[in-house]
Amino acid sequence: MNEFPTKTATITSAYNASIAVVPATPGAIADGIVVGEAAANAVLAARIGDHRNDPDLAGYTPGSGPGVWIPTPPAFANPQTPFLQFVTPFGYDDPARFRPHAPPALDSRTYTLDYNESKDVGRSTDTSRTAEQSATALFWSPSASALWSANIRSVASSMDLLTAARFEAIGIAAVTNSLIAAWDAKYAYMFWRPVTAIQAGDTDGNTKTEPDAAWTPLITTPSHPEYPAAHTTVGAGALAFYTAWFETDRFQLAFTGNAGAVRYYTSVAEIHAEEGNARVWGGMHWRNSTEVGTALGRRVGRYTAKHLLKPIDD
């Protein structure tokens, strides 16, 4: 309730309903409440000044010119949650600790290949994209942090209480740290989205990027800079934690995506590839951005797991 004061009634109702079915004596329940409140207060105290509640930008003036992010259609909204780039991560202090190199130059071979791939398979109509590729793009279209946080809770649901609490705490920290790392890089480089770049392809100084003023993506572009892809950064961060926890990168994983659809995977590499493809096929990202995001998230997730996944004393 400290974080969501307007939801006090809803939270209180859910809390009371939860406490009512706890199979323990009144004394044990009371002791548990004391411990839980102490833990919550310690976390709140530790996170004072972590920038998580900083306001969004007010009176934002977009940049301009080739390669620079500007608000995208259809809403042309100001950049989303820019404060995330400053939030203190879990387990280290500097949000920029894992910042990747800059995106490729507009006249580079990498950018040219990415431009023409996204222009073709990411467009809303008249595309070579298959029906299955479209379905994959839609499956992965919701918020990355929401999808992966839900998956962490789902995996934890089969564990005993102590193990589940530990798994969720470190897993959500990996997701959060990966999101912060993505936002740090996004707002450091402010790279343009395909919908902007392709419509203005005649301004980038690259003779191999033909413009299409009518080009639109399959999926509406999120209102924040392109590089790196947050989906692959967050997904790789969560999967690096899974790999450390299960001590293997091959395991069965059921994953719930858009509209409750469920897909099943057997390896980390399989998920990396599909999540990256989805962002290109959806027309929101360049291929290089998804690959850099995967590498970034893997580094963040490994670091988070190594520094937070400590043995529990007997």
PDB file of C-alpha atoms in Angstrom:
ATOM      1  CA  MET A   1       0.000   0.000   0.000  1.00  0.00           C
ATOM      2  CA  ASN A   2       3.019   2.258   0.424  1.00  0.00           C
ATOM      3  CA  GLU A   3       3.580   2.110  -3.340  1.00  0.00           C
ATOM      4  CA  PHE A   4      -0.074   2.066  -4.422  1.00  0.00           C
ATOM      5  CA  PRO A   5      -2.036   4.270  -2.001  1.00  0.00           C
ATOM      6  CA  THR A   6      -4.999   4.597  -4.362  1.00  0.00           C
ATOM      7  CA  LYS A   7      -5.444   0.809  -4.290  1.00  0.00           C
ATOM      8  CA  THR A   8      -5.635   0.495  -0.506  1.00  0.00           C
ATOM      9  CA  ALA A   9      -9.151  -0.986  -0.416  1.00  0.00           C
ATOM     10  CA  THR A  10      -8.411  -3.577  -3.103  1.00  0.00           C
ATOM     11  CA  ILE A  11      -5.105  -4.592  -1.533  1.00  0.00           C
ATOM     12  CA  THR A  12      -6.615  -4.826   1.956  1.00  0.00           C
ATOM     13  CA  SER A  13      -9.429  -7.038   0.711  1.00  0.00           C
ATOM     14  CA  ALA A  14      -7.034  -9.377  -1.094  1.00  0.00           C
ATOM     15  CA  TYR A  15      -4.708  -9.442   1.903  1.00  0.00           C
ATOM     16  CA  ASN A  16      -7.483 -10.350   4.337  1.00  0.00           C
ATOM     17  CA  ALA A  17      -8.749 -13.094   2.036  1.00  0.00           C
ATOM     18  CA  SER A  18      -5.248 -14.524   1.776  1.00  0.00           C
ATOM     19  CA  ILE A  19      -4.609 -14.461   5.526  1.00  0.00           C
ATOM     20  CA  ALA A  20      -7.979 -16.128   6.191  1.00  0.00           C
ATOM     21  CA  VAL A  21      -6.930 -19.364   4.465  1.00  0.00           C
ATOM     22  CA  VAL A  22      -3.433 -19.682   5.951  1.00  0.00           C
ATOM     23  CA  PRO A  23      -3.283 -23.127   7.668  1.00  0.00           C
ATOM     24  CA  ALA A  24      -1.560 -22.017  10.878  1.00  0.00           C
ATOM     25  CA  THR A  25      -2.322 -21.037  14.455  1.00  0.00           C
ATOM     26  CA  PRO A  26      -3.198 -17.414  15.248  1.00  0.00           C
ATOM     27  CA  GLY A  27       0.120 -17.024  17.040  1.00  0.00           C
ATOM     28  CA  ALA A  28       2.104 -18.335  14.076  1.00  0.00           C
ATOM     29  CA  ILE A  29       0.192 -16.059  11.726  1.00  0.00           C
ATOM     30  CA  ALA A  30       0.867 -13.049  13.952  1.00  0.00           C
ATOM     31  CA  ASP A  31       4.581 -13.887  14.076  1.00  0.00           C
ATOM     32  CA  GLY A  32       4.631 -14.264  10.293  1.00  0.00           C
ATOM     33  CA  ILE A  33       3.032 -10.856   9.844  1.00  0.00           C
ATOM     34  CA  VAL A  34       5.714  -9.269  12.037  1.00  0.00           C
ATOM     35  CA  VAL A  35       8.496 -10.863   9.989  1.00  0.00           C
ATOM     36  CA  GLY A  36       6.837  -9.968   6.690  1.00  0.00           C
ATOM     37  CA  GLU A  37       6.291  -6.348   7.644  1.00  0.00           C
ATOM     38  CA  ALA A  38       9.894  -6.048   8.837  1.00  0.00           C
ATOM     39  CA  ALA A  39      11.167  -7.437   5.529  1.00  0.00           C
ATOM     40  CA  ALA A  40       8.921  -5.100   3.519  1.00  0.00           C
ATOM     41  CA  ASN A  41       9.990  -2.061   5.530  1.00  0.00           C
ATOM     42  CA  ALA A  42      13.649  -2.990   5.061  1.00  0.00           C
ATOM     43  CA  VAL A  43      13.184  -3.167   1.296  1.00  0.00           C
ATOM     44  CA  LEU A  44      11.372   0.173   1.217  1.00  0.00           C
ATOM     45  CA  ALA A  45      14.126   1.784   3.259  1.00  0.00           C
ATOM     46  CA  ALA A  46      16.833   0.334   1.024  1.00  0.00           C
ATOM     47  CA  ARG A  47      15.125   1.661  -2.110  1.00  0.00           C
ATOM     48  CA  ILE A  48      14.683   5.249  -0.955  1.00  0.00           C
ATOM     49  CA  GLY A  49      16.083   7.553  -3.629  1.00  0.00           C
ATOM     50  CA  ASP A  50      16.304   4.814  -6.293  1.00  0.00           C
ATOM     51  CA  HIS A  51      14.492   7.045  -8.855  1.00  0.00           C
ATOM     52  CA  ARG A  52      11.676   4.560  -9.486  1.00  0.00           C
ATOM     53  CA  ASN A  53       9.043   7.220  -8.879  1.00  0.00           C
ATOM     54  CA  ASP A  54      10.648  10.036 -10.829  1.00  0.00           C
ATOM     55  CA  PRO A  55       8.195  11.879 -13.127  1.00  0.00           C
ATOM     56  CA  ASP A  56       8.076  11.423 -16.881  1.00  0.00           C
ATOM     57  CA  LEU A  57       9.571  14.098 -19.072  1.00  0.00           C
ATOM     58  CA  ALA A  58       7.473  17.250 -19.271  1.00  0.00           C
ATOM     59  CA  GLY A  59       7.518  19.504 -22.312  1.00  0.00           C
ATOM     60  CA  TYR A  60       9.708  17.051 -24.226  1.00  0.00           C
ATOM     61  CA  THR A  61      11.057  18.370 -27.531  1.00  0.00           C
ATOM     62  CA  PRO A  62      11.896  15.557 -29.988  1.00  0.00           C
ATOM     63  CA  GLY A  63      15.259  15.425 -31.682  1.00  0.00           C
ATOM     64  CA  SER A  64      15.553  15.472 -35.444  1.00  0.00           C
ATOM     65  CA  GLY A  65      17.639  14.261 -38.332  1.00  0.00           C
ATOM     66  CA  PRO A  66      18.646  10.868 -39.744  1.00  0.00           C
ATOM     67  CA  GLY A  67      18.985   8.134 -37.136  1.00  0.00           C
ATOM     68  CA  VAL A  68      17.354  10.115 -34.327  1.00  0.00           C
ATOM     69  CA  TRP A  69      14.288   8.798 -32.518  1.00  0.00           C
ATOM     70  CA  ILE A  70      11.138  10.876 -32.812  1.00  0.00           C
ATOM     71  CA  PRO A  71       7.595  10.073 -31.622  1.00  0.00           C
ATOM     72  CA  THR A  72       6.015   7.410 -33.817  1.00  0.00           C
ATOM     73  CA  PRO A  73       2.541   6.891 -35.270  1.00  0.00           C
ATOM     74  CA  PRO A  74      -0.272   6.575 -34.602  1.00  0.00           C
ATOM     75  CA  ALA A  75      -0.159   8.344 -31.209  1.00  0.00           C
ATOM     76  CA  PHE A  76       3.118  10.290 -31.676  1.00  0.00           C
ATOM     77  CA  ALA A  77       3.436  10.122 -27.878  1.00  0.00           C
ATOM     78  CA  ASN A  78       6.287  11.425 -25.774  1.00  0.00           C
ATOM     79  CA  PRO A  79       8.926   8.810 -24.872  1.00  0.00           C
ATOM     80  CA  GLN A  80       7.679   6.160 -22.471  1.00  0.00           C
ATOM     81  CA  THR A  81       8.940   5.924 -18.852  1.00  0.00           C
ATOM     82  CA  PRO A  82      12.263   7.722 -19.413  1.00  0.00           C
ATOM     83  CA  PHE A  83      12.970   7.631 -15.654  1.00  0.00           C
ATOM     84  CA  LEU A  84      13.775   3.908 -15.949  1.00  0.00           C
ATOM     85  CA  GLN A  85      17.201   4.768 -17.326  1.00  0.00           C
ATOM     86  CA  PHE A  86      18.126   6.206 -13.923  1.00  0.00           C
ATOM     87  CA  VAL A  87      16.619   3.590 -11.580  1.00  0.00           C
ATOM     88  CA  THR A  88      19.146   1.908  -9.290  1.00  0.00           C
ATOM     89  CA  PRO A  89      19.425  -1.799 -10.215  1.00  0.00           C
ATOM     90  CA  PHE A  90      19.429  -4.711  -7.754  1.00  0.00           C
ATOM     91  CA  GLY A  91      22.922  -5.902  -6.857  1.00  0.00           C
ATOM     92  CA  TYR A  92      24.882  -3.006  -8.350  1.00  0.00           C
ATOM     93  CA  ASP A  93      24.587   0.779  -8.413  1.00  0.00           C
ATOM     94  CA  ASP A  94      25.262   2.033 -11.948  1.00  0.00           C
ATOM     95  CA  PRO A  95      22.389   1.684 -14.481  1.00  0.00           C
ATOM     96  CA  ALA A  96      24.951   2.181 -17.276  1.00  0.00           C
ATOM     97  CA  ARG A  97      27.251  -0.608 -16.082  1.00  0.00           C
ATOM     98  CA  PHE A  98      26.402  -2.908 -19.006  1.00  0.00           C
ATOM     99  CA  ARG A  99      25.748  -0.303 -21.714  1.00  0.00           C
ATOM    100  CA  PRO A 100      26.482  -1.781 -25.180  1.00  0.00           C
ATOM    101  CA  HIS A 101      28.299  -0.092 -28.043  1.00  0.00           C
ATOM    102  CA  ALA A 102      26.457   2.397 -30.249  1.00  0.00           C
ATOM    103  CA  PRO A 103      24.064   1.225 -32.977  1.00  0.00           C
ATOM    104  CA  PRO A 104      25.538   0.735 -36.455  1.00  0.00           C
ATOM    105  CA  ALA A 105      26.163   3.670 -38.750  1.00  0.00           C
ATOM    106  CA  LEU A 106      23.424   4.395 -41.266  1.00  0.00           C
ATOM    107  CA  ASP A 107      25.751   3.645 -44.194  1.00  0.00           C
ATOM    108  CA  SER A 108      27.023   0.371 -42.716  1.00  0.00           C
ATOM    109  CA  ARG A 109      26.389  -3.084 -44.168  1.00  0.00           C
ATOM    110  CA  THR A 110      24.667  -4.155 -40.937  1.00  0.00           C
ATOM    111  CA  TYR A 111      22.201  -1.287 -41.035  1.00  0.00           C
ATOM    112  CA  THR A 112      21.534  -1.764 -44.749  1.00  0.00           C
ATOM    113  CA  LEU A 113      20.737  -5.460 -44.299  1.00  0.00           C
ATOM    114  CA  ASP A 114      18.560  -4.749 -41.270  1.00  0.00           C
ATOM    115  CA  TYR A 115      16.730  -1.940 -43.041  1.00  0.00           C
ATOM    116  CA  ASN A 116      15.787  -4.061 -46.017  1.00  0.00           C
ATOM    117  CA  GLU A 117      14.825  -7.070 -43.898  1.00  0.00           C
ATOM    118  CA  SER A 118      12.516  -5.081 -41.620  1.00  0.00           C
ATOM    119  CA  LYS A 119      11.114  -3.162 -44.569  1.00  0.00           C
ATOM    120  CA  ASP A 120      10.038  -6.447 -46.135  1.00  0.00           C
ATOM    121  CA  VAL A 121       9.013  -8.823 -43.344  1.00  0.00           C
ATOM    122  CA  GLY A 122       7.947  -6.185 -40.808  1.00  0.00           C
ATOM    123  CA  ARG A 123       5.483  -4.238 -42.945  1.00  0.00           C
ATOM    124  CA  SER A 124       1.766  -4.503 -42.223  1.00  0.00           C
ATOM    125  CA  THR A 125       0.742  -5.545 -45.759  1.00  0.00           C
ATOM    126  CA  ASP A 126       2.281  -6.738 -49.037  1.00  0.00           C
ATOM    127  CA  THR A 127       4.980  -8.648 -47.182  1.00  0.00           C
ATOM    128  CA  SER A 128       6.845 -11.927 -47.579  1.00  0.00           C
ATOM    129  CA  ARG A 129       6.120 -12.679 -43.916  1.00  0.00           C
ATOM    130  CA  THR A 130       4.314 -16.014 -43.429  1.00  0.00           C
ATOM    131  CA  ALA A 131       1.165 -16.541 -41.377  1.00  0.00           C
ATOM    132  CA  GLU A 132       3.215 -18.356 -38.721  1.00  0.00           C
ATOM    133  CA  GLN A 133       5.686 -15.488 -38.529  1.00  0.00           C
ATOM    134  CA  SER A 134       2.811 -13.058 -38.052  1.00  0.00           C
ATOM    135  CA  ALA A 135       1.394 -15.256 -35.303  1.00  0.00           C
ATOM    136  CA  THR A 136       4.796 -15.352 -33.593  1.00  0.00           C
ATOM    137  CA  ALA A 137       5.099 -11.561 -33.726  1.00  0.00           C
ATOM    138  CA  LEU A 138       1.664 -11.205 -32.135  1.00  0.00           C
ATOM    139  CA  PHE A 139       2.414 -13.870 -29.502  1.00  0.00           C
ATOM    140  CA  TRP A 140       5.384 -11.832 -28.214  1.00  0.00           C
ATOM    141  CA  SER A 141       3.731  -8.415 -28.627  1.00  0.00           C
ATOM    142  CA  PRO A 142       2.793  -7.596 -24.972  1.00  0.00           C
ATOM    143  CA  SER A 143       5.200  -5.930 -22.523  1.00  0.00           C
ATOM    144  CA  ALA A 144       8.403  -7.922 -22.117  1.00  0.00           C
ATOM    145  CA  SER A 145       8.642  -7.319 -18.372  1.00  0.00           C
ATOM    146  CA  ALA A 146       5.000  -8.338 -17.885  1.00  0.00           C
ATOM    147  CA  LEU A 147       5.418 -11.528 -19.927  1.00  0.00           C
ATOM    148  CA  TRP A 148       8.627 -12.640 -18.244  1.00  0.00           C
ATOM    149  CA  SER A 149       7.528 -11.686 -14.727  1.00  0.00           C
ATOM    150  CA  ALA A 150       4.396 -13.804 -15.236  1.00  0.00           C
ATOM    151  CA  ASN A 151       6.527 -16.709 -16.476  1.00  0.00           C
ATOM    152  CA  ILE A 152       8.777 -16.483 -13.426  1.00  0.00           C
ATOM    153  CA  ARG A 153       5.721 -16.649 -11.164  1.00  0.00           C
ATOM    154  CA  SER A 154       4.375 -19.576 -13.178  1.00  0.00           C
ATOM    155  CA  VAL A 155       7.608 -21.562 -12.870  1.00  0.00           C
ATOM    156  CA  ALA A 156       7.761 -20.771  -9.140  1.00  0.00           C
ATOM    157  CA  SER A 157       4.199 -22.016  -8.560  1.00  0.00           C
ATOM    158  CA  SER A 158       5.366 -25.650  -8.492  1.00  0.00           C
ATOM    159  CA  MET A 159       8.036 -24.986  -5.835  1.00  0.00           C
ATOM    160  CA  ASP A 160       7.780 -25.031  -2.064  1.00  0.00           C
ATOM    161  CA  LEU A 161       7.153 -21.657  -0.423  1.00  0.00           C
ATOM    162  CA  LEU A 162      10.739 -20.783   0.535  1.00  0.00           C
ATOM    163  CA  THR A 163      12.201 -21.893  -2.796  1.00  0.00           C
ATOM    164  CA  ALA A 164       9.468 -20.082  -4.734  1.00  0.00           C
ATOM    165  CA  ALA A 165      10.036 -16.847  -2.815  1.00  0.00           C
ATOM    166  CA  ARG A 166      13.754 -17.002  -3.524  1.00  0.00           C
ATOM    167  CA  PHE A 167      13.231 -17.908  -7.176  1.00  0.00           C
ATOM    168  CA  GLU A 168      10.766 -15.071  -7.733  1.00  0.00           C
ATOM    169  CA  ALA A 169      12.858 -12.471  -5.911  1.00  0.00           C
ATOM    170  CA  ILE A 170      16.015 -13.149  -7.923  1.00  0.00           C
ATOM    171  CA  GLY A 171      14.138 -13.731 -11.180  1.00  0.00           C
ATOM    172  CA  ILE A 172      12.212 -10.468 -10.953  1.00  0.00           C
ATOM    173  CA  ALA A 173      15.479  -8.700 -10.063  1.00  0.00           C
ATOM    174  CA  ALA A 174      17.011 -10.100 -13.278  1.00  0.00           C
ATOM    175  CA  VAL A 175      14.027  -8.858 -15.291  1.00  0.00           C
ATOM    176  CA  THR A 176      14.161  -5.441 -13.641  1.00  0.00           C
ATOM    177  CA  ASN A 177      17.917  -5.048 -14.058  1.00  0.00           C
ATOM    178  CA  SER A 178      17.648  -6.047 -17.726  1.00  0.00           C
ATOM    179  CA  LEU A 179      14.872  -3.522 -18.306  1.00  0.00           C
ATOM    180  CA  ILE A 180      16.944  -0.781 -16.655  1.00  0.00           C
ATOM    181  CA  ALA A 181      19.960  -1.702 -18.813  1.00  0.00           C
ATOM    182  CA  ALA A 182      17.818  -1.563 -21.956  1.00  0.00           C
ATOM    183  CA  TRP A 183      16.394   1.829 -21.021  1.00  0.00           C
ATOM    184  CA  ASP A 184      19.835   3.199 -20.208  1.00  0.00           C
ATOM    185  CA  ALA A 185      21.021   2.317 -23.709  1.00  0.00           C
ATOM    186  CA  LYS A 186      17.798   3.394 -25.425  1.00  0.00           C
ATOM    187  CA  TYR A 187      17.982   6.906 -24.013  1.00  0.00           C
ATOM    188  CA  ALA A 188      21.750   7.151 -24.392  1.00  0.00           C
ATOM    189  CA  TYR A 189      21.587   6.463 -28.148  1.00  0.00           C
ATOM    190  CA  MET A 190      18.031   7.591 -29.054  1.00  0.00           C
ATOM    191  CA  PHE A 191      18.046   5.515 -32.258  1.00  0.00           C
ATOM    192  CA  TRP A 192      15.148   5.728 -34.677  1.00  0.00           C
ATOM    193  CA  ARG A 193      12.469   3.097 -35.229  1.00  0.00           C
ATOM    194  CA  PRO A 194      11.847   1.325 -38.551  1.00  0.00           C
ATOM    195  CA  VAL A 195       8.574   3.197 -39.075  1.00  0.00           C
ATOM    196  CA  THR A 196      10.483   6.494 -39.003  1.00  0.00           C
ATOM    197  CA  ALA A 197      13.552   5.303 -40.868  1.00  0.00           C
ATOM    198  CA  ILE A 198      11.770   3.546 -43.720  1.00  0.00           C
ATOM    199  CA  GLN A 199       9.420   6.435 -44.382  1.00  0.00           C
ATOM    200  CA  ALA A 200      12.473   8.720 -44.495  1.00  0.00           C
ATOM    201  CA  GLY A 201      14.931   6.354 -46.161  1.00  0.00           C
ATOM    202  CA  ASP A 202      15.977   9.023 -48.639  1.00  0.00           C
ATOM    203  CA  THR A 203      17.465  11.143 -45.837  1.00  0.00           C
ATOM    204  CA  ASP A 204      19.931   8.664 -44.311  1.00  0.00           C
ATOM    205  CA  GLY A 205      22.766   9.093 -46.820  1.00  0.00           C
ATOM    206  CA  ASN A 206      22.569   5.421 -47.793  1.00  0.00           C
ATOM    207  CA  THR A 207      21.793   4.758 -51.465  1.00  0.00           C
ATOM    208  CA  LYS A 208      20.798   1.161 -50.680  1.00  0.00           C
ATOM    209  CA  THR A 209      17.874   2.080 -48.418  1.00  0.00           C
ATOM    210  CA  GLU A 210      14.944   2.943 -50.634  1.00  0.00           C
ATOM    211  CA  PRO A 211      12.241   4.940 -48.810  1.00  0.00           C
ATOM    212  CA  ASP A 212       8.569   4.018 -48.566  1.00  0.00           C
ATOM    213  CA  ALA A 213       6.506   6.937 -47.303  1.00  0.00           C
ATOM    214  CA  ALA A 214       3.462   4.700 -46.795  1.00  0.00           C
ATOM    215  CA  TRP A 215       5.255   1.969 -44.808  1.00  0.00           C
ATOM    216  CA  THR A 216       3.657   0.849 -41.522  1.00  0.00           C
ATOM    217  CA  PRO A 217       4.601  -2.032 -39.196  1.00  0.00           C
ATOM    218  CA  LEU A 218       2.518  -5.118 -38.417  1.00  0.00           C
ATOM    219  CA  ILE A 219       2.437  -4.166 -34.729  1.00  0.00           C
ATOM    220  CA  THR A 220       2.149  -0.613 -33.423  1.00  0.00           C
ATOM    221  CA  THR A 221       5.572   0.702 -32.479  1.00  0.00           C
ATOM    222  CA  PRO A 222       6.119   1.327 -28.736  1.00  0.00           C
ATOM    223  CA  SER A 223       6.778   4.938 -27.777  1.00  0.00           C
ATOM    224  CA  HIS A 224      10.435   4.724 -26.830  1.00  0.00           C
ATOM    225  CA  PRO A 225      13.761   4.594 -28.717  1.00  0.00           C
ATOM    226  CA  GLU A 226      14.678   1.486 -30.721  1.00  0.00           C
ATOM    227  CA  TYR A 227      18.156   0.366 -29.635  1.00  0.00           C
ATOM    228  CA  PRO A 228      18.496  -2.152 -28.087  1.00  0.00           C
ATOM    229  CA  ALA A 229      15.359  -4.304 -28.214  1.00  0.00           C
ATOM    230  CA  ALA A 230      13.870  -4.463 -24.722  1.00  0.00           C
ATOM    231  CA  HIS A 231      12.116  -7.782 -25.392  1.00  0.00           C
ATOM    232  CA  THR A 232      15.304  -9.668 -26.127  1.00  0.00           C
ATOM    233  CA  THR A 233      17.200  -7.870 -23.355  1.00  0.00           C
ATOM    234  CA  VAL A 234      14.616  -8.777 -20.727  1.00  0.00           C
ATOM    235  CA  GLY A 235      14.079 -12.288 -22.086  1.00  0.00           C
ATOM    236  CA  ALA A 236      17.807 -13.013 -22.127  1.00  0.00           C
ATOM    237  CA  GLY A 237      18.137 -11.619 -18.595  1.00  0.00           C
ATOM    238  CA  ALA A 238      15.433 -13.949 -17.281  1.00  0.00           C
ATOM    239  CA  LEU A 239      16.821 -16.924 -19.192  1.00  0.00           C
ATOM    240  CA  ALA A 240      20.358 -16.303 -17.915  1.00  0.00           C
ATOM    241  CA  PHE A 241      18.908 -16.524 -14.415  1.00  0.00           C
ATOM    242  CA  TYR A 242      17.032 -19.727 -15.322  1.00  0.00           C
ATOM    243  CA  THR A 243      20.260 -21.203 -16.690  1.00  0.00           C
ATOM    244  CA  ALA A 244      22.105 -20.401 -13.461  1.00  0.00           C
ATOM    245  CA  TRP A 245      19.264 -21.745 -11.316  1.00  0.00           C
ATOM    246  CA  PHE A 246      18.692 -25.002 -13.228  1.00  0.00           C
ATOM    247  CA  GLU A 247      22.378 -25.343 -14.160  1.00  0.00           C
ATOM    248  CA  THR A 248      21.494 -26.012 -17.800  1.00  0.00           C
ATOM    249  CA  ASP A 249      20.289 -24.057 -20.814  1.00  0.00           C
ATOM    250  CA  ARG A 250      18.036 -26.905 -21.929  1.00  0.00           C
ATOM    251  CA  PHE A 251      14.776 -27.383 -20.033  1.00  0.00           C
ATOM    252  CA  GLN A 252      11.038 -27.604 -20.648  1.00  0.00           C
ATOM    253  CA  LEU A 253       9.331 -24.218 -20.476  1.00  0.00           C
ATOM    254  CA  ALA A 254       5.676 -23.354 -20.999  1.00  0.00           C
ATOM    255  CA  PHE A 255       5.274 -19.684 -21.880  1.00  0.00           C
ATOM    256  CA  THR A 256       2.065 -17.649 -21.979  1.00  0.00           C
ATOM    257  CA  GLY A 257       1.974 -14.870 -24.545  1.00  0.00           C
ATOM    258  CA  ASN A 258      -0.586 -12.553 -26.100  1.00  0.00           C
ATOM    259  CA  ALA A 259      -4.250 -13.273 -25.305  1.00  0.00           C
ATOM    260  CA  GLY A 260      -3.324 -16.251 -23.103  1.00  0.00           C
ATOM    261  CA  ALA A 261      -1.837 -18.346 -25.892  1.00  0.00           C
ATOM    262  CA  VAL A 262       0.743 -20.882 -24.657  1.00  0.00           C
ATOM    263  CA  ARG A 263       3.848 -22.136 -26.431  1.00  0.00           C
ATOM    264  CA  TYR A 264       6.325 -24.770 -25.279  1.00  0.00           C
ATOM    265  CA  TYR A 265      10.108 -24.611 -25.544  1.00  0.00           C
ATOM    266  CA  THR A 266      13.010 -26.930 -24.782  1.00  0.00           C
ATOM    267  CA  SER A 267      16.067 -24.653 -24.846  1.00  0.00           C
ATOM    268  CA  VAL A 268      17.235 -21.130 -24.157  1.00  0.00           C
ATOM    269  CA  ALA A 269      18.567 -20.765 -27.710  1.00  0.00           C
ATOM    270  CA  GLU A 270      15.136 -21.618 -29.136  1.00  0.00           C
ATOM    271  CA  ILE A 271      13.476 -18.847 -27.121  1.00  0.00           C
ATOM    272  CA  HIS A 272      16.190 -16.303 -27.918  1.00  0.00           C
ATOM    273  CA  ALA A 273      15.716 -16.906 -31.633  1.00  0.00           C
ATOM    274  CA  GLU A 274      11.928 -16.735 -31.566  1.00  0.00           C
ATOM    275  CA  GLU A 275      11.704 -13.629 -29.386  1.00  0.00           C
ATOM    276  CA  GLY A 276      14.217 -11.818 -31.581  1.00  0.00           C
ATOM    277  CA  ASN A 277      12.483 -12.852 -34.792  1.00  0.00           C
ATOM    278  CA  ALA A 278       9.150 -11.701 -33.379  1.00  0.00           C
ATOM    279  CA  ARG A 279      10.344  -8.122 -32.958  1.00  0.00           C
ATOM    280  CA  VAL A 280      11.663  -7.973 -36.528  1.00  0.00           C
ATOM    281  CA  TRP A 281       8.582  -9.670 -37.997  1.00  0.00           C
ATOM    282  CA  GLY A 282       6.402  -7.244 -36.046  1.00  0.00           C
ATOM    283  CA  GLY A 283       8.200  -4.301 -37.662  1.00  0.00           C
ATOM    284  CA  MET A 284       9.278  -2.628 -34.408  1.00  0.00           C
ATOM    285  CA  HIS A 285      13.003  -3.438 -34.463  1.00  0.00           C
ATOM    286  CA  TRP A 286      16.119  -3.987 -36.521  1.00  0.00           C
ATOM    287  CA  ARG A 287      17.767  -7.432 -36.416  1.00  0.00           C
ATOM    288  CA  ASN A 288      21.016  -6.102 -34.915  1.00  0.00           C
ATOM    289  CA  SER A 289      19.076  -4.491 -32.069  1.00  0.00           C
ATOM    290  CA  THR A 290      17.545  -7.828 -31.085  1.00  0.00           C
ATOM    291  CA  GLU A 291      20.955  -9.505 -31.130  1.00  0.00           C
ATOM    292  CA  VAL A 292      22.595  -6.763 -29.075  1.00  0.00           C
ATOM    293  CA  GLY A 293      19.656  -6.960 -26.658  1.00  0.00           C
ATOM    294  CA  THR A 294      20.157 -10.706 -26.237  1.00  0.00           C
ATOM    295  CA  ALA A 295      23.854 -10.249 -25.489  1.00  0.00           C
ATOM    296  CA  LEU A 296      23.112  -7.385 -23.086  1.00  0.00           C
ATOM    297  CA  GLY A 297      20.394  -9.273 -21.219  1.00  0.00           C
ATOM    298  CA  ARG A 298      22.563 -12.372 -20.928  1.00  0.00           C
ATOM    299  CA  ARG A 299      25.329 -10.329 -19.270  1.00  0.00           C
ATOM    300  CA  VAL A 300      22.915  -8.614 -16.885  1.00  0.00           C
ATOM    301  CA  GLY A 301      21.119 -11.844 -15.994  1.00  0.00           C
ATOM    302  CA  ARG A 302      24.343 -13.721 -15.339  1.00  0.00           C
ATOM    303  CA  TYR A 303      25.658 -10.938 -13.138  1.00  0.00           C
ATOM    304  CA  THR A 304      22.392 -10.701 -11.208  1.00  0.00           C
ATOM    305  CA  ALA A 305      22.244 -14.452 -10.668  1.00  0.00           C
ATOM    306  CA  LYS A 306      25.886 -14.648  -9.595  1.00  0.00           C
ATOM    307  CA  HIS A 307      25.618 -11.837  -7.070  1.00  0.00           C
ATOM    308  CA  LEU A 308      22.123 -12.502  -5.703  1.00  0.00           C
ATOM    309  CA  LEU A 309      21.875 -16.286  -5.972  1.00  0.00           C
ATOM    310  CA  LYS A 310      23.734 -17.025  -2.758  1.00  0.00           C
ATOM    311  CA  PRO A 311      23.498 -20.278  -0.781  1.00  0.00           C
ATOM    312  CA  ILE A 312      20.950 -20.303   2.014  1.00  0.00           C
ATOM    313  CA  ASP A 313      22.586 -20.988   5.363  1.00  0.00           C
ATOM    314  CA  ASP A 314      21.238 -24.056   7.150  1.00  0.00           C
TER     315      ASP A 314
END
